[in-house]
Short mmCIF file of C-alpha atoms in Angstrom, two decimals:
data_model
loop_
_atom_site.label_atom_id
_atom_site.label_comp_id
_atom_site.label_asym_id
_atom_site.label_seq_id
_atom_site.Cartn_x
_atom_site.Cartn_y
_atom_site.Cartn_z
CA UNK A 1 -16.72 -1.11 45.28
CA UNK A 2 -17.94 -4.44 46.95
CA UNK A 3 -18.96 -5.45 50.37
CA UNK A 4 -16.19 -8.37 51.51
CA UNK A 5 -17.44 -9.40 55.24
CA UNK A 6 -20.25 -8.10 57.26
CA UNK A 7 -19.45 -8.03 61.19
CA UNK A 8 -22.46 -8.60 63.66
CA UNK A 9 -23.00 -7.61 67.45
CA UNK A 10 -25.55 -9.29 69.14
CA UNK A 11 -26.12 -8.97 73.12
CA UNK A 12 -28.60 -7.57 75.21
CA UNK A 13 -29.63 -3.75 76.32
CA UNK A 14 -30.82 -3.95 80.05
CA UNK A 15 -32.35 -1.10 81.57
CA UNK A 16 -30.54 0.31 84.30
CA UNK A 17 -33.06 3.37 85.25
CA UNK A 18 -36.41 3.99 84.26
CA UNK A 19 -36.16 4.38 80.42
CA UNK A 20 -38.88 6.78 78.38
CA UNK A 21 -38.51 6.77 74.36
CA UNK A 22 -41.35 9.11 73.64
CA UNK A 23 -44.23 7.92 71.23
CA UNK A 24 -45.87 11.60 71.11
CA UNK A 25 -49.19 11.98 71.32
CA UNK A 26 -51.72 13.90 69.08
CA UNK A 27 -54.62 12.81 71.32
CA UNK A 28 -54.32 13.93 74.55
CA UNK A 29 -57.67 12.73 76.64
CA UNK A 30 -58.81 14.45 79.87
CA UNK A 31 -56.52 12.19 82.89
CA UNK A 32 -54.99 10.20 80.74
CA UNK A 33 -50.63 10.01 79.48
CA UNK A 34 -49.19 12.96 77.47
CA UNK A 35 -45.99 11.58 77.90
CA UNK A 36 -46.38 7.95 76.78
CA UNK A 37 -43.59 5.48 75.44
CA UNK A 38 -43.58 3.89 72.13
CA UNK A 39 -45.07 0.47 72.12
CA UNK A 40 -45.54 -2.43 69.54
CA UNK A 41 -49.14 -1.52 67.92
CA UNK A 42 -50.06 -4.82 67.87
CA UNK A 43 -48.69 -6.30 70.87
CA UNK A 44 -48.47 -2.91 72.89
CA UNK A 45 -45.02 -4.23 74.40
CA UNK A 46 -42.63 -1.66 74.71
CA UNK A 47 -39.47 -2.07 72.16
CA UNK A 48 -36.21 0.51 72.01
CA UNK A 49 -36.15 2.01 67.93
CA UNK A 50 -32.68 1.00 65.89
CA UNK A 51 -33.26 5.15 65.12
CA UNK A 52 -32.86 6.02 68.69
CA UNK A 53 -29.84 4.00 69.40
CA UNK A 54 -28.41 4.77 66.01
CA UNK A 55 -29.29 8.48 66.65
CA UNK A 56 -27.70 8.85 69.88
CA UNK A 57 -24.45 7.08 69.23
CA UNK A 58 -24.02 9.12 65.99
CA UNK A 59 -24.18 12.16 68.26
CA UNK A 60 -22.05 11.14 71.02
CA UNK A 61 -19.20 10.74 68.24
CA UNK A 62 -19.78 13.87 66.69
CA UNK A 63 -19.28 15.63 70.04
CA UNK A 64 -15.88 13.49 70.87
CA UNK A 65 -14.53 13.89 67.54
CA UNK A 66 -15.01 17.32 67.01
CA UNK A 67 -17.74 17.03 64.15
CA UNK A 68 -20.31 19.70 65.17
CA UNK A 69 -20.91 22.80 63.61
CA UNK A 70 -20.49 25.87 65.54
CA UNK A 71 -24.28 26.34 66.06
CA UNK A 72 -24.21 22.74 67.05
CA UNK A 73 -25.61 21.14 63.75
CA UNK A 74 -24.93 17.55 62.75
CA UNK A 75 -21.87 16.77 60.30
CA UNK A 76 -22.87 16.21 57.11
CA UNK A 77 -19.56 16.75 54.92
CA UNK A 78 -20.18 13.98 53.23
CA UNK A 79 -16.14 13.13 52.75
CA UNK A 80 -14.98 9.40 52.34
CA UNK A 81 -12.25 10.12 55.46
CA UNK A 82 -15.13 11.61 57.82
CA UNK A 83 -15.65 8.66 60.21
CA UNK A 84 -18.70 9.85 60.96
CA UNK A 85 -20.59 10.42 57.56
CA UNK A 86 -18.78 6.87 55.97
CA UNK A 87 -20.05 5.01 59.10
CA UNK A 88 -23.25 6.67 59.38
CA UNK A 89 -24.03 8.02 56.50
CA UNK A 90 -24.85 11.47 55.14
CA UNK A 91 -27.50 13.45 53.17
CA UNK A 92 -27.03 12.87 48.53
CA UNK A 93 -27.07 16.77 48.89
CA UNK A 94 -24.08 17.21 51.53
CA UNK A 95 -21.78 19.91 50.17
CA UNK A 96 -18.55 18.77 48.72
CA UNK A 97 -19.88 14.79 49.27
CA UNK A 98 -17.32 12.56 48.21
CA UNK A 99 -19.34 8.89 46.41
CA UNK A 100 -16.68 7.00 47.03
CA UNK A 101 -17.13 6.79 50.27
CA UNK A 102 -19.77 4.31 49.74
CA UNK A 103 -23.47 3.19 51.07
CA UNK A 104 -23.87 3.83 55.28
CA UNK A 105 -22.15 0.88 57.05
CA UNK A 106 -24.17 0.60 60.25
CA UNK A 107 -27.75 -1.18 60.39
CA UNK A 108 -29.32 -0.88 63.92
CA UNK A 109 -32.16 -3.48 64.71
CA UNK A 110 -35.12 -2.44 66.35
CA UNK A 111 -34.66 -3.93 70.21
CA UNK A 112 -37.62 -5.83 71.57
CA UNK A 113 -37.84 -7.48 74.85
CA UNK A 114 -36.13 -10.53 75.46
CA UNK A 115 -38.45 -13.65 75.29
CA UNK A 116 -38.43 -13.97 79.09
CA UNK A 117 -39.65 -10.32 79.92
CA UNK A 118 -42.39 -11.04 76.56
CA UNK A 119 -43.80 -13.86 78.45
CA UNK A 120 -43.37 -11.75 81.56
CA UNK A 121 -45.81 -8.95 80.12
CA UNK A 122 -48.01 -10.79 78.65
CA UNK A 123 -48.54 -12.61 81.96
CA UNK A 124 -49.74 -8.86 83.23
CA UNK A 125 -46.19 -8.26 84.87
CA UNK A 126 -45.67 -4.31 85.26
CA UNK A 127 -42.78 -3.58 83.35
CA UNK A 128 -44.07 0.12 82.61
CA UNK A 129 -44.47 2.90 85.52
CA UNK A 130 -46.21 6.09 85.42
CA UNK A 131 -43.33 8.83 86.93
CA UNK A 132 -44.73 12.06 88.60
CA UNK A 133 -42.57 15.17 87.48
CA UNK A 134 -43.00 18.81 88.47
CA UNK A 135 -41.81 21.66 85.97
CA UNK A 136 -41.60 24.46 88.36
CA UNK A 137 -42.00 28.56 87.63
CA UNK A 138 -39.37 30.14 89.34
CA UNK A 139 -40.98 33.03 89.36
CA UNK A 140 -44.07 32.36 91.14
CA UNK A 141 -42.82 29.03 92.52
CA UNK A 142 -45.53 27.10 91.42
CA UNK A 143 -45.32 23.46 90.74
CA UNK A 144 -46.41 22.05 87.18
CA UNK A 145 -47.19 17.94 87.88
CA UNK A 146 -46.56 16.62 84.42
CA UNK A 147 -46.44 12.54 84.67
CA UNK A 148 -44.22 10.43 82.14
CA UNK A 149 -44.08 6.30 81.03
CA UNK A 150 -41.22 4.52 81.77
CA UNK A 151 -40.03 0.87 80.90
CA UNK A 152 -38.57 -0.16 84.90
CA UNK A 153 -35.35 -0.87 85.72
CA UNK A 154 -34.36 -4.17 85.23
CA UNK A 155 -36.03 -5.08 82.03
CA UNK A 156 -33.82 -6.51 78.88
CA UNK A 157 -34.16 -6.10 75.45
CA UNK A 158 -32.37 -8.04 72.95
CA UNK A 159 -29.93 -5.58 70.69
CA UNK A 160 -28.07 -6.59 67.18
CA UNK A 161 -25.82 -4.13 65.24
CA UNK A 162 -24.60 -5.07 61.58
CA UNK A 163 -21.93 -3.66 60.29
CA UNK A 164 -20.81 -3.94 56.26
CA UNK A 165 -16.87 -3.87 55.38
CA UNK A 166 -16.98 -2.33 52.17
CA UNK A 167 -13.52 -2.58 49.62
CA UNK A 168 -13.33 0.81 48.12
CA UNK A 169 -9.76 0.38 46.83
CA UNK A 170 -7.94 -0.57 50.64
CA UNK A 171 -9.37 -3.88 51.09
CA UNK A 172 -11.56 -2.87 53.24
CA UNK A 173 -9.31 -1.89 55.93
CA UNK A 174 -10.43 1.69 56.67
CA UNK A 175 -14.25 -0.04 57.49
CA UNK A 176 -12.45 -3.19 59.95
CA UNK A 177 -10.70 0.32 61.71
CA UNK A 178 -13.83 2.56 62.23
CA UNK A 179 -15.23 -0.77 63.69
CA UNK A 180 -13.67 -0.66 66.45
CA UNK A 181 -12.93 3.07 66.14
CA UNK A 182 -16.77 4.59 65.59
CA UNK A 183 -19.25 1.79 66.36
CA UNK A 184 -17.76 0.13 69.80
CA UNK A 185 -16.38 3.50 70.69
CA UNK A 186 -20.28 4.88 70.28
CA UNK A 187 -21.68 2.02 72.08
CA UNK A 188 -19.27 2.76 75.27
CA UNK A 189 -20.07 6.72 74.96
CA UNK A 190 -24.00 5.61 74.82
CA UNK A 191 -23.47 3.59 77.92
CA UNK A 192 -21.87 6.32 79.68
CA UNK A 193 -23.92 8.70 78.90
CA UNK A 194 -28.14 7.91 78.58
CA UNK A 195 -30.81 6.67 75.95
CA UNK A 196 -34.43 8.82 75.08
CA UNK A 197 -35.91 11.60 77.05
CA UNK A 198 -34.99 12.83 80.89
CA UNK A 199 -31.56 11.65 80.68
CA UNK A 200 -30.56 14.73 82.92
CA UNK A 201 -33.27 14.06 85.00
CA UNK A 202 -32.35 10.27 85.95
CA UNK A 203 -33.91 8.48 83.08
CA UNK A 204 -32.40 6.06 80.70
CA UNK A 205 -29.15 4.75 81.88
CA UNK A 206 -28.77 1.26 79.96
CA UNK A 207 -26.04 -1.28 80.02
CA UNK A 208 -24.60 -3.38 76.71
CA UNK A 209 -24.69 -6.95 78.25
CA UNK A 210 -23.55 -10.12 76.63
CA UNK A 211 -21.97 -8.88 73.60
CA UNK A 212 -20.86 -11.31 71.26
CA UNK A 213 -19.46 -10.76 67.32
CA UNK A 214 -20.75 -13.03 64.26
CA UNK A 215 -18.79 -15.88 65.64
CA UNK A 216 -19.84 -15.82 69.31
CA UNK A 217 -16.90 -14.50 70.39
CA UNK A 218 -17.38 -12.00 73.30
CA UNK A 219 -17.33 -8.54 72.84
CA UNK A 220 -16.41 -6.41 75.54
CA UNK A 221 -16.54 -2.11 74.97
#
């Protein structure tokens, strides 16, 4: 088993409606956000996590290709012909795993903002909003205000996917297929569908902008 090439997609995420990736909170203070969106620590800049991008295109796939459970868990087979577990990877103790399958291909960067918006929040530019929501008891009709962070629309956040072809006795052809197959397939479902929390509820449409491969050649999903 050796890894032979290693493609690359670089481009940008922009933020088509107001976008909330939840940071929890354990501290809740009297007024302030329960509902606040993860930030840099040391910078407190709002970033997207590789996890949450990775996450939701992993499940997007598993619902178009069939891989869920019937009480809707995750696949987890393990098998070196599941597109999903070779690409993704799966748990060392999936029943029936098959090694030869290999490490996980995908690596999904952390996206931070673009250098532009950086400069633009650090020069006090509101690039977060406070959105009032109402959870309502349809029994006694009474309205629940429960307010949420957002990043606003608008604001860009550089993106890079890497991708490892791995030779496990084809030449690496089955991992240049699932390429195109899993990973731009998932990126297209993820821009069709929505990114983090209150996705039903208008929140995190994104677009994939400026996609290029390892040579700069542009990608389009």
């Amino acid at each position: 088993m050796k890894q032979i090439a290693l493609k690359k997609i670089t481009g940008k995420i922009r933020v088509v409606t107001g976008l909330h990736i939840g940071a929890g909170n354990d501290k809740v203070e009297i007024g302030g956000m329960d509902n606040p969106i993860i930030r840099n620590p040391l910078t407190q800049e709002p970033y997207i996590p590789g996890s949450s991008v990775k996450g939701k295109m992993r499940s997007l796939l598993e619902w178009k290709l069939g891989k869920l459970g019937l009480d809707g868990s995750p696949c987890n087979c393990g098998n070196a012909d599941c597109p999903i577990c070779r690409v993704f990877g799966s748990a060392n103790n999936s029943k029936d795993g098959d090694k030869s399958k290999g490490p996980t291909r995908i690596i999904v960067r952390d996206a931070v903002l673009t250098k532009d918006w950086a400069k633009m929040f650090c020069n006090g530019e509101a690039l977060i909003e406070e959105k009032s929501e109402n959870s309502l008891n349809r029994i006694t009709a009474k309205a629940n205000p429960r307010p949420i962070e957002r990043v606003v629309p608008d604001v860009t956040f550089d993106f890079e996917i890497l991708y490892r072809i791995i030779d496990t006795g084809d030449n690496g052809e089955t991992d240049k297929k699932y390429f195109d197959e899993v990973v731009k397939t998932g990126l297209k479902l993820l821009q069709d569908d929505y990114l983090g929390g209150g996705g039903t509820r208008g929140n995190g449409q994104i677009e994939f902008v400026e996609l290029k491969d390892e040579n700069g050649k542009e990608i389009s999903l």
